[in-house]
Coordinates of N, CA and C in Angstrom, one line a residue:
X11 N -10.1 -4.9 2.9 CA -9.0 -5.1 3.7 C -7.8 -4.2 3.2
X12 N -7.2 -3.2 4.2 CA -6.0 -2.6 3.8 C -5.0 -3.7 4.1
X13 N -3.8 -3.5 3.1 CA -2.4 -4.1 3.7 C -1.8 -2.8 3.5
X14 N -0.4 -3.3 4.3 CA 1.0 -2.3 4.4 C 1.6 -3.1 3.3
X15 N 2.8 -2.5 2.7 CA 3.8 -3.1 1.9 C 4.5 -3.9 2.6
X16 N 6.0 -3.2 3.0 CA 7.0 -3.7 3.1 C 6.7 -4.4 4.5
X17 N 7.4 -5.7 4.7 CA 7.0 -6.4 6.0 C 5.5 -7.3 6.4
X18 N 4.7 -7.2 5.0 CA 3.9 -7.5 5.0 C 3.6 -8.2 4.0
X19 N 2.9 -7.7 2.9 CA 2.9 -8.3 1.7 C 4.5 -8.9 0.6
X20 N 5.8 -8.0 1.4 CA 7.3 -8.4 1.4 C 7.8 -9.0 2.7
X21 N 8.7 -9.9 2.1 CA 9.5 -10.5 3.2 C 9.5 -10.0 4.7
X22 N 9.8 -8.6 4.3 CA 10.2 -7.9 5.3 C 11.9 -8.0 5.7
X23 N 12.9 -8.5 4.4 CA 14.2 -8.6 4.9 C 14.8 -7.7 3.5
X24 N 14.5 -6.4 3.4 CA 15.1 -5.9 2.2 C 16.4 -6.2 2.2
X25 N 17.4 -5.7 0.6 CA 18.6 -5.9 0.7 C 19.5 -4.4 0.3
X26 N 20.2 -4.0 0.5 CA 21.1 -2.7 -0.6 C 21.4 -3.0 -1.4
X27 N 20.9 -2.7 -2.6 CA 21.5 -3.7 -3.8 C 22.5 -2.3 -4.9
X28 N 22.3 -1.1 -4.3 CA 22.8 -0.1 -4.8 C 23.2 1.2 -4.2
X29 N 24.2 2.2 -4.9 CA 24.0 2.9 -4.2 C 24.3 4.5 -5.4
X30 N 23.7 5.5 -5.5 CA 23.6 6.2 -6.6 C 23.9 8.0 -5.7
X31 N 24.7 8.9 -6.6 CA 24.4 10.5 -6.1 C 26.1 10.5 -5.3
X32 N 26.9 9.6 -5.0 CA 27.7 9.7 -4.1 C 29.0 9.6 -4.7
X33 N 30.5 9.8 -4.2 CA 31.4 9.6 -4.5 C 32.3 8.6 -3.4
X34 N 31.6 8.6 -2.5 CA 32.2 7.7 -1.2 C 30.9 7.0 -1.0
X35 N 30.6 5.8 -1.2 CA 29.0 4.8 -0.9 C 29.9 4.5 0.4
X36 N 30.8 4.0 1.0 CA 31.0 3.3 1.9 C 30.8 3.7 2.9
X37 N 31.0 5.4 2.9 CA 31.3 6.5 4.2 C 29.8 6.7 4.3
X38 N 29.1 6.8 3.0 CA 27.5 7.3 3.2 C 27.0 6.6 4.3
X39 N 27.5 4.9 3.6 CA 26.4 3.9 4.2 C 27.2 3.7 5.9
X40 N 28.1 4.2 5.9 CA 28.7 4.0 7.4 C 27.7 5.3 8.2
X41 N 27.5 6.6 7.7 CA 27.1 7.5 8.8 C 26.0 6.9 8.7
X42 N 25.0 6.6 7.9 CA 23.6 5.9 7.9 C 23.0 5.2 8.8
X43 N 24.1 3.7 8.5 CA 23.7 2.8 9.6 C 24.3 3.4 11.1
X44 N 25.1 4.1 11.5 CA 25.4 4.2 12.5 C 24.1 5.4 13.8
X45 N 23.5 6.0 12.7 CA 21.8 6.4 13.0 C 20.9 5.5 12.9
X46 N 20.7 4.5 12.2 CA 20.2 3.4 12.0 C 20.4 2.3 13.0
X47 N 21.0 2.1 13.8 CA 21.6 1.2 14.5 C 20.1 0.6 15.2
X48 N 19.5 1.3 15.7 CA 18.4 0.8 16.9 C 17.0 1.2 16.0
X49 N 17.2 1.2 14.5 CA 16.2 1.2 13.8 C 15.3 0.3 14.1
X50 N 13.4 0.5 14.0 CA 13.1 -1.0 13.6 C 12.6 -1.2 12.6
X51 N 12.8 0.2 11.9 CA 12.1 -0.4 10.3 C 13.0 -1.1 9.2
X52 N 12.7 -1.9 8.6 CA 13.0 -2.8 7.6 C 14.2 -2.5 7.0
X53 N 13.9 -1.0 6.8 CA 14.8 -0.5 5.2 C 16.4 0.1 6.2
X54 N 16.4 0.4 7.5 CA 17.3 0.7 8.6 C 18.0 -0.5 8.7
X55 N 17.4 -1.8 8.9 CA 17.8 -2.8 9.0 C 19.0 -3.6 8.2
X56 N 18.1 -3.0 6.8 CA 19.1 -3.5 5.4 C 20.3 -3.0 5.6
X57 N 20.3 -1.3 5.9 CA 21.7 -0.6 6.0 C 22.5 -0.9 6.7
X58 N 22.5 -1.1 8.1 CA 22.6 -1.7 9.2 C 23.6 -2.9 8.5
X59 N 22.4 -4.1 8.1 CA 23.5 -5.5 7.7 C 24.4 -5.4 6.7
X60 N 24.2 -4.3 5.8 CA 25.4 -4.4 4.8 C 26.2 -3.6 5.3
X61 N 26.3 -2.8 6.3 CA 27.5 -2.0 6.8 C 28.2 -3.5 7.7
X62 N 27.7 -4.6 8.1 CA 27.9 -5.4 8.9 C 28.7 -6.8 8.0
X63 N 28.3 -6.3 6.5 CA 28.4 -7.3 6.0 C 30.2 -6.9 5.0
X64 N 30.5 -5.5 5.2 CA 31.4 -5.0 4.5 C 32.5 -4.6 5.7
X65 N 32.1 -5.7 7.0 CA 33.0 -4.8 8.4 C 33.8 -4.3 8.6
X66 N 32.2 -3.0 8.3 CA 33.2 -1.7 8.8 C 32.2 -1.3 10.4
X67 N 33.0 -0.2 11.0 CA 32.4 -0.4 12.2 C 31.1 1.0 12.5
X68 N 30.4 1.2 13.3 CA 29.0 2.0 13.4 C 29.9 3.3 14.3
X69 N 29.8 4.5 13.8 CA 30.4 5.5 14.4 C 29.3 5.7 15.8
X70 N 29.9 6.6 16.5 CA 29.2 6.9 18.0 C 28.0 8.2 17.4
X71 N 26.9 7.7 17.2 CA 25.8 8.7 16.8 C 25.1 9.0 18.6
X72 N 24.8 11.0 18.5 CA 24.1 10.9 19.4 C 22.7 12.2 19.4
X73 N 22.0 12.3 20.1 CA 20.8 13.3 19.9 C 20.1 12.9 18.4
X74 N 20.2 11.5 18.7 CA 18.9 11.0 17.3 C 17.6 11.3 17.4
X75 N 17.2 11.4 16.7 CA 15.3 11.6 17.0 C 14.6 10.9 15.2
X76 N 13.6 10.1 15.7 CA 12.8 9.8 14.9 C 11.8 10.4 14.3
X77 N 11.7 10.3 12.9 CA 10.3 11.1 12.3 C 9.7 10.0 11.9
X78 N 8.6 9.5 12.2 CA 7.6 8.2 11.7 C 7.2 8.6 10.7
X79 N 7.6 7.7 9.3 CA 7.2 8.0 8.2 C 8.0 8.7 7.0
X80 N 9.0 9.2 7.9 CA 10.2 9.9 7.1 C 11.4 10.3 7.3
X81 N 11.7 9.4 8.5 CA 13.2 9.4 8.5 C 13.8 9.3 9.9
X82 N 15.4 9.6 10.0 CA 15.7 9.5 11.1 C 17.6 10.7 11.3
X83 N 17.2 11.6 12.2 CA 18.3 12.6 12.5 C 19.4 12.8 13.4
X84 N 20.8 12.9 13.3 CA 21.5 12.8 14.3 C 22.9 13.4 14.1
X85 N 23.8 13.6 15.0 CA 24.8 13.8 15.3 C 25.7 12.5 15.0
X86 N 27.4 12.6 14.5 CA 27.9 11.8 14.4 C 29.5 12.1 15.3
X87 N 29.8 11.5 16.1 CA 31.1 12.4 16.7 C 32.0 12.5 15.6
X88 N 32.6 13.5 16.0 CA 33.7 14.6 15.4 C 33.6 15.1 14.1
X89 N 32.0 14.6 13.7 CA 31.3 15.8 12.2 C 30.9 16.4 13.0
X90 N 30.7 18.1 12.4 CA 30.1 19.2 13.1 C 28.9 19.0 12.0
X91 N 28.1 19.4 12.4 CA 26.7 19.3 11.6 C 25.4 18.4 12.3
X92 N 24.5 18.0 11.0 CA 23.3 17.2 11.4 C 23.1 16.4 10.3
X93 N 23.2 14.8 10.5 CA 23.1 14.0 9.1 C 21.4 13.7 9.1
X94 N 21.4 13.4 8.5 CA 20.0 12.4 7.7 C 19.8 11.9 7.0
X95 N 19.0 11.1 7.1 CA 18.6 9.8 6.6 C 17.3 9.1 6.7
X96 N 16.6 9.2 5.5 CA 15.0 9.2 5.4 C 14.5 9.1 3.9
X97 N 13.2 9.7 3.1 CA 12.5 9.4 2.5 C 13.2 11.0 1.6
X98 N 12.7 11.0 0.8 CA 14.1 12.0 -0.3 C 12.5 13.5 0.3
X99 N 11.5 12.8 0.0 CA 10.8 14.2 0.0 C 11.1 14.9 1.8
X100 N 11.3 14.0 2.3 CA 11.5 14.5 3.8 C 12.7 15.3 3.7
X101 N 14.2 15.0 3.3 CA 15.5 15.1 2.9 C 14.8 16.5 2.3
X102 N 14.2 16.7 1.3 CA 14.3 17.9 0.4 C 13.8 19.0 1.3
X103 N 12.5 18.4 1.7 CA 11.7 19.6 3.0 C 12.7 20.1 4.3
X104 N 13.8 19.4 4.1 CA 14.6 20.3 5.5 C 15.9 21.3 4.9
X105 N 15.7 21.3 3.7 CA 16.8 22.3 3.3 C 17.8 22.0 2.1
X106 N 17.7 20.7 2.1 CA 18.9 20.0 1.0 C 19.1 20.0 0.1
X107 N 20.3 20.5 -1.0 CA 20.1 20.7 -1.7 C 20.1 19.7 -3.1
X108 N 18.8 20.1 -4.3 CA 18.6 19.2 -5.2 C 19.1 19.7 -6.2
X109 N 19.6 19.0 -7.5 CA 19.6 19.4 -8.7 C 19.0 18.6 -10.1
X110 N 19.5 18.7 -11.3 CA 19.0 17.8 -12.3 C 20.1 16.6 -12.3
X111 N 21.0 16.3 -12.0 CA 21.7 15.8 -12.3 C 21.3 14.5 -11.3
X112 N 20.9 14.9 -10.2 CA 20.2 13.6 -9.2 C 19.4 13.3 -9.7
X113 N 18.2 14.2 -10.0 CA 16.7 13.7 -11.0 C 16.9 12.5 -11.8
X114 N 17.9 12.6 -12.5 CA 18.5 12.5 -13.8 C 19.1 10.6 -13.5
X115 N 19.6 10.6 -12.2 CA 20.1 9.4 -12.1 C 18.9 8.5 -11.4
X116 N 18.4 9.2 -10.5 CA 17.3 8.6 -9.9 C 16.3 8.1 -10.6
X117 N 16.2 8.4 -12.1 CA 15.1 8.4 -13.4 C 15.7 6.6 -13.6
X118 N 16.8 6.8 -13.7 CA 17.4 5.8 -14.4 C 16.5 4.0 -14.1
X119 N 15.8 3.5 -15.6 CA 15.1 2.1 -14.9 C 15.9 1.5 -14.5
X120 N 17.1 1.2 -13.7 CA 17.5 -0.1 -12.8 C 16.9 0.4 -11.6
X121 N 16.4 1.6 -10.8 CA 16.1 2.1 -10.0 C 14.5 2.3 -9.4
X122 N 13.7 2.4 -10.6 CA 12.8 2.9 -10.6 C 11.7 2.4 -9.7
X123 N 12.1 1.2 -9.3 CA 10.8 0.5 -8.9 C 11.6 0.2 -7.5
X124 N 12.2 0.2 -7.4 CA 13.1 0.0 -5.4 C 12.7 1.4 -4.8
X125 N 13.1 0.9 -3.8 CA 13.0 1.7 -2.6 C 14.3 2.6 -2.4
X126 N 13.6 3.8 -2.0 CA 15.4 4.8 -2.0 C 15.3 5.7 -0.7
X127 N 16.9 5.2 -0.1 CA 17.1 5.9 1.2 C 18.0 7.0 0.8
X128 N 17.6 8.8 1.3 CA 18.5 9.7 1.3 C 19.6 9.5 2.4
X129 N 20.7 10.3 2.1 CA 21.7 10.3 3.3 C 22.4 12.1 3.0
X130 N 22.0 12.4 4.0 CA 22.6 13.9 3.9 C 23.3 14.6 4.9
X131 N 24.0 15.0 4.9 CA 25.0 16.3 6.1 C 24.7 17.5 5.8
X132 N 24.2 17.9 6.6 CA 23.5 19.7 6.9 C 22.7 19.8 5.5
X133 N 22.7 20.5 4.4 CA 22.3 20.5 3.4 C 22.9 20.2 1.9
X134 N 23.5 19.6 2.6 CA 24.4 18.3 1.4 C 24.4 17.3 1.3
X135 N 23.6 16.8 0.3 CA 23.2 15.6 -0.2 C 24.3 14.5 -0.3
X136 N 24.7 13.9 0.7 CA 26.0 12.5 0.5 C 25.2 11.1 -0.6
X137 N 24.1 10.8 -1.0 CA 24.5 9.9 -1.7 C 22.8 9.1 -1.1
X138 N 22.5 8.5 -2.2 CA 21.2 7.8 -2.2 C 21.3 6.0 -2.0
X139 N 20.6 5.6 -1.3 CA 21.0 4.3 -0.7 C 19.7 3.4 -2.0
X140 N 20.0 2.1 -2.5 CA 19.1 1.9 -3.5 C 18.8 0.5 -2.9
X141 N 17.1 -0.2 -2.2 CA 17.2 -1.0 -1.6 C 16.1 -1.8 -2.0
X142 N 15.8 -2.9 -2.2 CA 14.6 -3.8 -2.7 C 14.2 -5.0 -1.8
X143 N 13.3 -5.4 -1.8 CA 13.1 -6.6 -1.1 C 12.1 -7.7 -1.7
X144 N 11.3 -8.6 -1.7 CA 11.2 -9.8 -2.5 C 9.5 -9.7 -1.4
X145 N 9.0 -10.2 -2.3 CA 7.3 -10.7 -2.0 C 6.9 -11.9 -1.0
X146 N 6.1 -12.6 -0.3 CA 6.0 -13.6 0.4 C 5.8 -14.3 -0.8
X147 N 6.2 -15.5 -0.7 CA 6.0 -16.1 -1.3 C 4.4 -16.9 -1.6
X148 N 3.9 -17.1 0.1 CA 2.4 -17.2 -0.7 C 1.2 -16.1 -0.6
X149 N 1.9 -14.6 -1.3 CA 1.1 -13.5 -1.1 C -0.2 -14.0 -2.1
X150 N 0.5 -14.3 -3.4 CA -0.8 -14.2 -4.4 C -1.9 -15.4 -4.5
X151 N -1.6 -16.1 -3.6 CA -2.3 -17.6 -3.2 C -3.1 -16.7 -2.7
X152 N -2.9 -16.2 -1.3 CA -3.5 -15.4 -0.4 C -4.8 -14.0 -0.8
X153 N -3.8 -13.7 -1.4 CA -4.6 -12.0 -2.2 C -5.8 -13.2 -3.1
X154 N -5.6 -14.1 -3.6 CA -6.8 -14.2 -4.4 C -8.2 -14.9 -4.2
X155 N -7.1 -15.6 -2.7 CA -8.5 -16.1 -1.7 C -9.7 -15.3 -1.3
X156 N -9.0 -14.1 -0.7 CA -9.7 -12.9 -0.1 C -10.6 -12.5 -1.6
X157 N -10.1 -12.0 -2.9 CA -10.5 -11.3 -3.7 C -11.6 -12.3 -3.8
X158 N -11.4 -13.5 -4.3 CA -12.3 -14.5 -4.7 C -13.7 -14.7 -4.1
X159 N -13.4 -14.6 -2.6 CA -14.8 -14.3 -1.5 C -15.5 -12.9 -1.2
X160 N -14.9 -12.5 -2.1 CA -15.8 -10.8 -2.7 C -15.1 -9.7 -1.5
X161 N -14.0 -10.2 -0.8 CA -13.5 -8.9 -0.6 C -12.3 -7.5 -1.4
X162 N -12.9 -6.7 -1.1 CA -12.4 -5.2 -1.8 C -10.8 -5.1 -1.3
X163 N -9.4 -5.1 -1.8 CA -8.1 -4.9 -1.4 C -7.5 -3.9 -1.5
X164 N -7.3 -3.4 -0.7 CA -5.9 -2.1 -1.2 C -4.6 -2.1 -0.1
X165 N -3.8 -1.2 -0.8 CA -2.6 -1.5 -0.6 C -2.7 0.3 -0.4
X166 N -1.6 0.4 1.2 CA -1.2 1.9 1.8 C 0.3 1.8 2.5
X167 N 1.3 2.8 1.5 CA 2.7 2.3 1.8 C 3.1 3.7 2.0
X168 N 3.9 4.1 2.9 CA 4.9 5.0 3.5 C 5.8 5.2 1.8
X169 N 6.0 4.2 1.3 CA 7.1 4.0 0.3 C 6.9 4.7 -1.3
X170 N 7.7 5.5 -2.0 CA 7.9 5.8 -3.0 C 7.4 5.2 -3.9
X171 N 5.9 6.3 -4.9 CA 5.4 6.0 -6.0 C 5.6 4.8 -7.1
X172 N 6.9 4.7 -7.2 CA 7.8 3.4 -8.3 C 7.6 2.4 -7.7
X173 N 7.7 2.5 -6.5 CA 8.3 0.9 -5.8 C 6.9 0.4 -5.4
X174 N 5.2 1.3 -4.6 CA 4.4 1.0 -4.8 C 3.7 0.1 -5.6
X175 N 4.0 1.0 -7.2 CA 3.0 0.8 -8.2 C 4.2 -0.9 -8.6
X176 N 5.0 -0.8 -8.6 CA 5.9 -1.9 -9.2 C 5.4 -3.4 -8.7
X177 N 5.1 -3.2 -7.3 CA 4.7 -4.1 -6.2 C 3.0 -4.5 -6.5
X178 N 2.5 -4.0 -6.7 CA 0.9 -3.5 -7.1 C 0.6 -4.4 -8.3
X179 N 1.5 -4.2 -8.9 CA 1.4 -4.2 -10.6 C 1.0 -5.9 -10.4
X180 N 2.5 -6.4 -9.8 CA 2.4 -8.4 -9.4 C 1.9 -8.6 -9.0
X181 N 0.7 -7.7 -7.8 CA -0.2 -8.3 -7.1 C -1.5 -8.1 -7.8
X182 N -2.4 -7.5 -8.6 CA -3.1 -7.3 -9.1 C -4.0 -5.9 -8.6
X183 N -3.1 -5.2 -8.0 CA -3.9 -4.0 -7.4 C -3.7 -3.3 -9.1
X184 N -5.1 -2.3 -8.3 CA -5.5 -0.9 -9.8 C -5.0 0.1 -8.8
X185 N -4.4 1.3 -9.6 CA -3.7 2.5 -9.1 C -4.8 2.9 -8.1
X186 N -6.3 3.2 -8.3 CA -7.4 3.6 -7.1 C -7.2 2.6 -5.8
X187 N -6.3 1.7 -5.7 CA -6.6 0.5 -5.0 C -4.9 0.6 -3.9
X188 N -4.2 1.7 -4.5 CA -2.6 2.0 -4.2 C -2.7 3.3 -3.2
X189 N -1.6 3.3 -2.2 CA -1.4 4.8 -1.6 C -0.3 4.8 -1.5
X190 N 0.4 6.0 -1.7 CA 2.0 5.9 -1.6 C 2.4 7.2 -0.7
X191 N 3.6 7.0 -0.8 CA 4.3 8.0 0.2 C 3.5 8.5 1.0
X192 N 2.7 7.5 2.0 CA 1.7 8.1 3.2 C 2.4 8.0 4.7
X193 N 2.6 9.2 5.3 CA 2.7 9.7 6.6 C 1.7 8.4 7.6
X194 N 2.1 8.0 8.6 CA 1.1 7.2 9.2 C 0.1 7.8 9.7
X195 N 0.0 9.1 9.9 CA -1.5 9.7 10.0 C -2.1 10.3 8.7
X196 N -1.7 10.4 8.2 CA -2.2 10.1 6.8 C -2.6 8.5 5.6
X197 N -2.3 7.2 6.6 CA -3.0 6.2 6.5 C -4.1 6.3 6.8
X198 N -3.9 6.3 8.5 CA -5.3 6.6 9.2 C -6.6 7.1 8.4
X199 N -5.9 8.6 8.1 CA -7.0 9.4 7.4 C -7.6 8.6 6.2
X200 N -6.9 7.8 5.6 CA -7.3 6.9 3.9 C -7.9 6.0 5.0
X201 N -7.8 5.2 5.8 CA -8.4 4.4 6.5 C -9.8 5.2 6.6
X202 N -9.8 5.6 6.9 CA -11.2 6.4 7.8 C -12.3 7.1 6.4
X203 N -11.6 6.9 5.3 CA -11.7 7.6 4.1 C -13.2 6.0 3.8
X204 N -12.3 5.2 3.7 CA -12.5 3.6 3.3 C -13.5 2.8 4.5
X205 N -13.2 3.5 5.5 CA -14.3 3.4 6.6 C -15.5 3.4 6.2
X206 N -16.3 4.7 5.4 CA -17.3 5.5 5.2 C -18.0 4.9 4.2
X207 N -17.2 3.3 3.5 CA -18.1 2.7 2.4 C -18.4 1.3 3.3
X208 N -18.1 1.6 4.7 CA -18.3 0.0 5.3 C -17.3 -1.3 6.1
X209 N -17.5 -2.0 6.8 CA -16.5 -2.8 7.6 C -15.1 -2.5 6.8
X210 N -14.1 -2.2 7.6 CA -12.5 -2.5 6.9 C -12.0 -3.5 7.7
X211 N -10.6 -4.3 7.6 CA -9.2 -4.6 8.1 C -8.4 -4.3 7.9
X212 N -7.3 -3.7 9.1 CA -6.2 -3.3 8.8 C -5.4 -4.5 8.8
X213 N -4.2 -4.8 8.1 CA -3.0 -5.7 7.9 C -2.2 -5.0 8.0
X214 N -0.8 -4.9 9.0 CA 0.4 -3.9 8.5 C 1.1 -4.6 10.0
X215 N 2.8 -4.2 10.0 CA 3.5 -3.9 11.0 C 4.0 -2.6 11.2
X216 N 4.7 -2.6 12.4 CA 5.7 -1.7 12.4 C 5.2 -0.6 13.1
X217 N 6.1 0.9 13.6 CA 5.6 1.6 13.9 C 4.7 2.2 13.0
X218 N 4.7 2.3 11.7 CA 4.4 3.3 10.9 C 2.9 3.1 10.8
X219 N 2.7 2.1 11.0 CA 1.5 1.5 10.7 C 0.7 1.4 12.3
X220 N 1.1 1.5 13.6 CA 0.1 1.8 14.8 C -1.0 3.0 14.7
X221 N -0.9 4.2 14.1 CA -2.4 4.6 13.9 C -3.4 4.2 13.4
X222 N -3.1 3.7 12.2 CA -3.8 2.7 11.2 C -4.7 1.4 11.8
X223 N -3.4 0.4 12.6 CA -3.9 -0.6 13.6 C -4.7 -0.2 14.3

């Protein structure tokens, strides 16, 4: 049996619990959620309520476009440019600029194991969104029913290496048993991988997870 992470084996109600790389977090997390607005993934959601929870208001975003699996791009009236807001390796593949001094903060253990949203204008990195969310509460009842009746478990997440293996760790997965930072056609493919030793199930929501399903 595959599961997804977030929304599945988690609540599925992350929170912002931080925010790292920036000198303005408020302005970051305002252009964010206001691309974020009609998100339906989880971690869009979070941004979204804590811009809601700090009321301030969602600027007029327009010419958004979705990348499943890595993010989401748009225009904000009266910035000239293109913001973004996505998965840091997506953020780096369109031009943005990195150095050591981000490395450097992103290393830091209060971080390591959450979830991290980029936020960028044209090729300038505005500021890293730092977001976590909490387990069902009867995951591990659950995971050890299945295990106990001799089925095989793994775990395949869209989400950053740390926050994977962190998640994994409580649940009793082995790193062979983990996929991280996977594109949703690149589930598929681990699916179809996992196919070839015999019956599977998928478990997952969300868009990211419809090829998979």
């Amino acid at each position: 049996i595959i599961f997804d992470k977030t929304g599945t084996l988690t609540i599925g109600k992350p929170q912002v619990v931080d925010y790292l790389c920036t000198d303005n977090p408020e302005k970051m997390l305002q252009l964010a959620a206001s691309l974020e607005k009609n998100s339906r993934h989880p971690l869009g959601h979070a941004i979204v309520q804590k811009l809601e929870e700090k009321r301030l208001p969602l600027l007029q975003a327009t010419n958004t476009q979705t990348f499943p699996g890595k993010g989401i791009s748009g225009e904000i009236l009266d910035i000239k440019g293109t913001i973004r807001v996505g998965t840091i390796e997506w953020i780096k593949s369109e031009g943005v600029r990195w150095n050591n001094s981000i490395k450097e903060q992103l290393n830091q253990s209060n971080f390591i194991g959450h979830s991290i949203v980029a936020v960028a204008h044209q090729d300038q990195l505005l500021g890293l969104i730092s977001i976590d969310d909490k387990l069902r509460e009867d995951v591990n009842i659950a995971l050890k029913r299945l295990r106990d009746s001799g089925l095989m478990l793994n775990m395949l997440s869209g989400d950053r290496r740390q926050a994977v293996e962190r998640i994994g760790k409580k649940l009793g997965f082995t790193t062979n048993q983990l996929g991280w930072q996977l594109l949703p056609n690149q589930k598929l493919l681990r699916l179809r991988e996992l196919q070839m030793n015999g019956s599977i199930a998928m478990v997952g929501d969300g868009i990211n997870d419809a090829p998979a399903l």
